[in-house]
PDB file of C-alpha atoms in Angstrom:
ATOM      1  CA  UNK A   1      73.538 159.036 142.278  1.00 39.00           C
ATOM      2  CA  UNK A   2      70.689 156.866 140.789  1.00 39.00           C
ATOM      3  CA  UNK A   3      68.441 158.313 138.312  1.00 41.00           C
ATOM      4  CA  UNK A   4      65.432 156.711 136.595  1.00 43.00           C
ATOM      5  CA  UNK A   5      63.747 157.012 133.352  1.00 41.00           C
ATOM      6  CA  UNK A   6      61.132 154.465 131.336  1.00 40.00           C
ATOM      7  CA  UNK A   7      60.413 155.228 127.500  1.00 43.00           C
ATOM      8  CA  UNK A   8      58.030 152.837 125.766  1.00 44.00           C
ATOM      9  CA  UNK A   9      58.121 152.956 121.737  1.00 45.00           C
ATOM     10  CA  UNK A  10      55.067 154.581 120.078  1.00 53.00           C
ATOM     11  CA  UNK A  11      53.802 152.551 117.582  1.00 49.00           C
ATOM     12  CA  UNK A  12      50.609 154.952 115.480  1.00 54.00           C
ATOM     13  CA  UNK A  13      47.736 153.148 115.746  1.00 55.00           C
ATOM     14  CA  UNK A  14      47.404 152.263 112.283  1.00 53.00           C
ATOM     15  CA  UNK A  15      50.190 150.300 112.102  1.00 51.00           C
ATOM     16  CA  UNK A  16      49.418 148.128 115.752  1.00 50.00           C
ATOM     17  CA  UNK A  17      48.351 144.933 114.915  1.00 52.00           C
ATOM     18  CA  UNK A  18      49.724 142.178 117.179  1.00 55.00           C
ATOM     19  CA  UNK A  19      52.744 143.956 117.209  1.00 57.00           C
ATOM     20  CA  UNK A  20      53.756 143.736 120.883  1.00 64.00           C
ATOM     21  CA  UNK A  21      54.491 147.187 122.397  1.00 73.00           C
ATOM     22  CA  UNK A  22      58.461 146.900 124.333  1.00 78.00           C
ATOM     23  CA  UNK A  23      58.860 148.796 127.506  1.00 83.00           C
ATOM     24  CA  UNK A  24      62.617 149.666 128.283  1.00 85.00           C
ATOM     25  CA  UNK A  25      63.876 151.178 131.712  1.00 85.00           C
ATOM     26  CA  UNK A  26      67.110 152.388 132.257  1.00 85.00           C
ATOM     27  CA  UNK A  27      69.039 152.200 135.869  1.00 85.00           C
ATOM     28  CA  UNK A  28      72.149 154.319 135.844  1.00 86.00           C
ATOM     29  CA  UNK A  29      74.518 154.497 138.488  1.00 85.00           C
ATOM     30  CA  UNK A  30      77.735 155.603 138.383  1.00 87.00           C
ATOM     31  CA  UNK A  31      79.605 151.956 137.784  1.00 89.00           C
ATOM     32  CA  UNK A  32      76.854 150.266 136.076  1.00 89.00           C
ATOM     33  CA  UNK A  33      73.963 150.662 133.431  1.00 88.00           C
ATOM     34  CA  UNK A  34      71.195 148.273 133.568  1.00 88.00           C
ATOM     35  CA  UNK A  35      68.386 148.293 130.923  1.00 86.00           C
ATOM     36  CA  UNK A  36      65.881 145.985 130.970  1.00 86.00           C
ATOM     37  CA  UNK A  37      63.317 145.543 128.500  1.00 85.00           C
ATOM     38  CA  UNK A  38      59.462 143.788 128.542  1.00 84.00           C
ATOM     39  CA  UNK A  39      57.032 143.316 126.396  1.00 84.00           C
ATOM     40  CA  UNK A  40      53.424 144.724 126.698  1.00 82.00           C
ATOM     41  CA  UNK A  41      50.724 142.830 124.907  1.00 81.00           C
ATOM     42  CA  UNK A  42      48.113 145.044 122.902  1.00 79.00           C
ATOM     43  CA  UNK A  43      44.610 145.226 124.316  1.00 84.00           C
ATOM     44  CA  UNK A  44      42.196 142.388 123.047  1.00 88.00           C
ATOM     45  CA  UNK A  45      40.320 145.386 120.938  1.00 90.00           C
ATOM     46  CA  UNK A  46      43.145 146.069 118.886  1.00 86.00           C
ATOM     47  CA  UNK A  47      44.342 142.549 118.898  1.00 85.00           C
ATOM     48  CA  UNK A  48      41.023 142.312 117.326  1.00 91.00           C
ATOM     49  CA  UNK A  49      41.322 145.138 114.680  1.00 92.00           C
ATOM     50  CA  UNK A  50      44.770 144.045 113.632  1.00 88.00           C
ATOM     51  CA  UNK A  51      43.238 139.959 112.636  1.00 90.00           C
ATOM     52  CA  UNK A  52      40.554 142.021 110.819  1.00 93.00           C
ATOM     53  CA  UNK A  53      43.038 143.853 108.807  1.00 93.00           C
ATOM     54  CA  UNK A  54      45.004 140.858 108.057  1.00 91.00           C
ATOM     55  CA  UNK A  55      41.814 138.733 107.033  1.00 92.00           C
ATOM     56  CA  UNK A  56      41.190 141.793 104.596  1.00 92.00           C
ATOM     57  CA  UNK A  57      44.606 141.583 103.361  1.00 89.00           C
ATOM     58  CA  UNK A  58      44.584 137.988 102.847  1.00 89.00           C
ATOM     59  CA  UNK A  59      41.264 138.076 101.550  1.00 89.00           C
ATOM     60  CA  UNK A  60      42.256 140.974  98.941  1.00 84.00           C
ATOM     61  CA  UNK A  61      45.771 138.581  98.313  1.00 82.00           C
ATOM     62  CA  UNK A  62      43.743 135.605  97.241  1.00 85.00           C
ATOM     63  CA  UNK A  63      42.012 137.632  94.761  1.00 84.00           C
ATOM     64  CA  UNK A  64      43.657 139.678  93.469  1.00 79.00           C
ATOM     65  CA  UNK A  65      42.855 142.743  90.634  1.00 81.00           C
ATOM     66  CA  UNK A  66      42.505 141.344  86.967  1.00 84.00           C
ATOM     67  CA  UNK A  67      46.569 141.628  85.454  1.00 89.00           C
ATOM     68  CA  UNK A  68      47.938 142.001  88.852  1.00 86.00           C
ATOM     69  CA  UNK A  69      50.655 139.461  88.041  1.00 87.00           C
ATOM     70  CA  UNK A  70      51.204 139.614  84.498  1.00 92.00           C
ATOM     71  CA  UNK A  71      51.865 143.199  85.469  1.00 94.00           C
ATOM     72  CA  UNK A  72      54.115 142.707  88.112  1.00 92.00           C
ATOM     73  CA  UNK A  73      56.084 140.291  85.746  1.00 95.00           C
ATOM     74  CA  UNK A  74      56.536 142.843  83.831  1.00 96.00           C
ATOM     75  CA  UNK A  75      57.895 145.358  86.004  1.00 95.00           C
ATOM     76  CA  UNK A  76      59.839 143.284  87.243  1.00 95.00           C
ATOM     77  CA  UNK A  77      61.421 142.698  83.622  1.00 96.00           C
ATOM     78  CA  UNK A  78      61.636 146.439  83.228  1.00 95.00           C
ATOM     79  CA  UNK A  79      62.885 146.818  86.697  1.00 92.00           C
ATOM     80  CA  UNK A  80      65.868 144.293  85.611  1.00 94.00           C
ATOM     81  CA  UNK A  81      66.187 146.089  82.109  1.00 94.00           C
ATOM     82  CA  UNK A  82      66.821 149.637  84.120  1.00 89.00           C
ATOM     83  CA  UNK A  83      69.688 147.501  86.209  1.00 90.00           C
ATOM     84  CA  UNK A  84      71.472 145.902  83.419  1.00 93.00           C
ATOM     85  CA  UNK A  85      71.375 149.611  82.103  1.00 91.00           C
ATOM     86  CA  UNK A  86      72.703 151.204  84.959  1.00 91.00           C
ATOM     87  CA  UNK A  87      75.363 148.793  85.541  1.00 93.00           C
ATOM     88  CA  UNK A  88      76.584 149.227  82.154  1.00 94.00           C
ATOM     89  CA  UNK A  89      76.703 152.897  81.912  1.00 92.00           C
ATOM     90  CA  UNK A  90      78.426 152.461  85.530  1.00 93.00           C
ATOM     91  CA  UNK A  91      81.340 150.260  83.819  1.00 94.00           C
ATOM     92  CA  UNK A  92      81.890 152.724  80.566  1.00 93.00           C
ATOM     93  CA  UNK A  93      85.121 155.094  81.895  1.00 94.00           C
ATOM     94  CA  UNK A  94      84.392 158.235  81.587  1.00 93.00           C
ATOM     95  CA  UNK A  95      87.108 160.121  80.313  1.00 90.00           C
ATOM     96  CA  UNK A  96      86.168 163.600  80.736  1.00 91.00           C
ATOM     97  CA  UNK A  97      84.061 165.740  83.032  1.00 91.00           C
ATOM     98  CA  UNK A  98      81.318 165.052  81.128  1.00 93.00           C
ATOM     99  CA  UNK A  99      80.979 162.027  81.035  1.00 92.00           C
ATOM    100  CA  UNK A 100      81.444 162.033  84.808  1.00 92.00           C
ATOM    101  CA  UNK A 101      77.890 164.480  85.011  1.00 92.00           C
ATOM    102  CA  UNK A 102      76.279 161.851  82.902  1.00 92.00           C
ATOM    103  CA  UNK A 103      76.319 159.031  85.385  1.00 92.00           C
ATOM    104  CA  UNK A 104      75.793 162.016  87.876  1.00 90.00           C
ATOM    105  CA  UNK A 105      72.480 162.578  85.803  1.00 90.00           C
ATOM    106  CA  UNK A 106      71.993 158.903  85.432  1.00 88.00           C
ATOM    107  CA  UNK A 107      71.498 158.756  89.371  1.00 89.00           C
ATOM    108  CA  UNK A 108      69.589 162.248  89.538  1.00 89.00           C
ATOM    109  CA  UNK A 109      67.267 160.440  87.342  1.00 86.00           C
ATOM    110  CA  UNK A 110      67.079 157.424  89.508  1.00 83.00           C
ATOM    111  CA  UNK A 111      66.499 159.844  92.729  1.00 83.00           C
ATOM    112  CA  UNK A 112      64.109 162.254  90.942  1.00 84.00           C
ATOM    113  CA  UNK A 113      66.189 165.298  91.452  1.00 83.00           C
ATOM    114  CA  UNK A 114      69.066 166.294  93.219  1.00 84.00           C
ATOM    115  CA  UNK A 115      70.841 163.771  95.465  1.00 82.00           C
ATOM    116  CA  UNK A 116      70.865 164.461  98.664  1.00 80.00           C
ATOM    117  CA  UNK A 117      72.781 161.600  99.954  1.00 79.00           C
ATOM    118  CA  UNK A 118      74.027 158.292  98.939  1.00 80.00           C
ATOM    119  CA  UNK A 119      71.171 155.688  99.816  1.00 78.00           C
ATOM    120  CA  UNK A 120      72.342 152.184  97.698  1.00 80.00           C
ATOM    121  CA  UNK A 121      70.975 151.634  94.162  1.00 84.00           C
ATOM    122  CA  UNK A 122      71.739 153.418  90.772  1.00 86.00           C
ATOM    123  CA  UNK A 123      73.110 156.189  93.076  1.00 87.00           C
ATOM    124  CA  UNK A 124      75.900 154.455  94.975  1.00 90.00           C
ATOM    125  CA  UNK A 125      76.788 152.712  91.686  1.00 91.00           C
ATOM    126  CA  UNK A 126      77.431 155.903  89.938  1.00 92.00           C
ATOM    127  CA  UNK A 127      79.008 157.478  93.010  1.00 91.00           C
ATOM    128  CA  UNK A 128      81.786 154.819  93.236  1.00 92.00           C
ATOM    129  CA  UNK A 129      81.791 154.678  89.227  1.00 94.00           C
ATOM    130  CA  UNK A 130      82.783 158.457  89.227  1.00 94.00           C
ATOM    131  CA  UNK A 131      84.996 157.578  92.188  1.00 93.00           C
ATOM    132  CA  UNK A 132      86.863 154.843  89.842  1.00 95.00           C
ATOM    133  CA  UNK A 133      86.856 157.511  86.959  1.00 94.00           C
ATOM    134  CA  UNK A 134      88.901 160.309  88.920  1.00 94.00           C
ATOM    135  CA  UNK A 135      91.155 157.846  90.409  1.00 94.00           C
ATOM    136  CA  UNK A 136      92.338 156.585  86.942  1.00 93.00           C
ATOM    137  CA  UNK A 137      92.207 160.073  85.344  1.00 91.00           C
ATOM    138  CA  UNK A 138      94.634 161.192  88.572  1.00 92.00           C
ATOM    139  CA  UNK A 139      97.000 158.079  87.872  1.00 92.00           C
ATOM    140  CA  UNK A 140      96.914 159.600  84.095  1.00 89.00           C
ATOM    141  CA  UNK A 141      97.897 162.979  85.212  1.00 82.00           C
ATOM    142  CA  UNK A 142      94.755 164.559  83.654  1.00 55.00           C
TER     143      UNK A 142
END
């Protein structure tokens, strides 16, 4: 039994700009699986509009708004400043259940709102903080 299928990935328009689209085919028998993959270069009109966006980019790059970079040098420093904060509230033990929901609000913060899963950042840091936290208040006994 042989069966066939060919997916191509869908890049949105927007974002094709000499991106190459990939082609994949899949041959499945019942003792192998081939897949075989090829690339399908964009049409010279959107080859086209994709160098136009870049020049605009680049030109937009080159000069760039008044403050751009003092600006991003400071974010940057404030970025850093919101690290060094969140790594040290991470290292404090908590000691009680409280303290436990305050490096739980710590990463609410960070995630504006409830956490819905564990993504890196401030919220994995306070996840495995809390993790430390119960596994020394268990050794304790409390």
């Amino acid at each position: 039994m042989r069966s066939q299928f060919s997916r191509s990935l869908q890049v949105p328009p927007a974002l094709q700009v000499n991106l190459p689209e990939w082609k994949t085919e899949c041959n499945k028998t019942d003792s192998r699986l081939e897949l075989v993959q090829w690339k399908v270069e964009p049409p010279n009109d959107l080859r086209m509009r994709g160098e136009e966006i870049l020049a605009a980019f680049d030109k937009w790059r080159a000069k760039r708004p008044k403050g751009y970079v003092k600006t991003r040098r400071r974010m940057k420093r404030a970025q850093n400043e919101c690290l060094g904060l969140e790594e040290h509230i991470a290292s404090i033990p908590a000691a009680t259940l409280e303290g436990m929901r305050a490096k739980l609000r710590c990463a609410e913060a960070y995630e504006r709102g409830k956490i819905d899963c564990i993504n890196g950042g401030c919220s994995e840091l306070m996840a495995l903080s809390i993790l430390k936290d119960v596994e020394r208040l268990a050794a304790q006994g409390g």
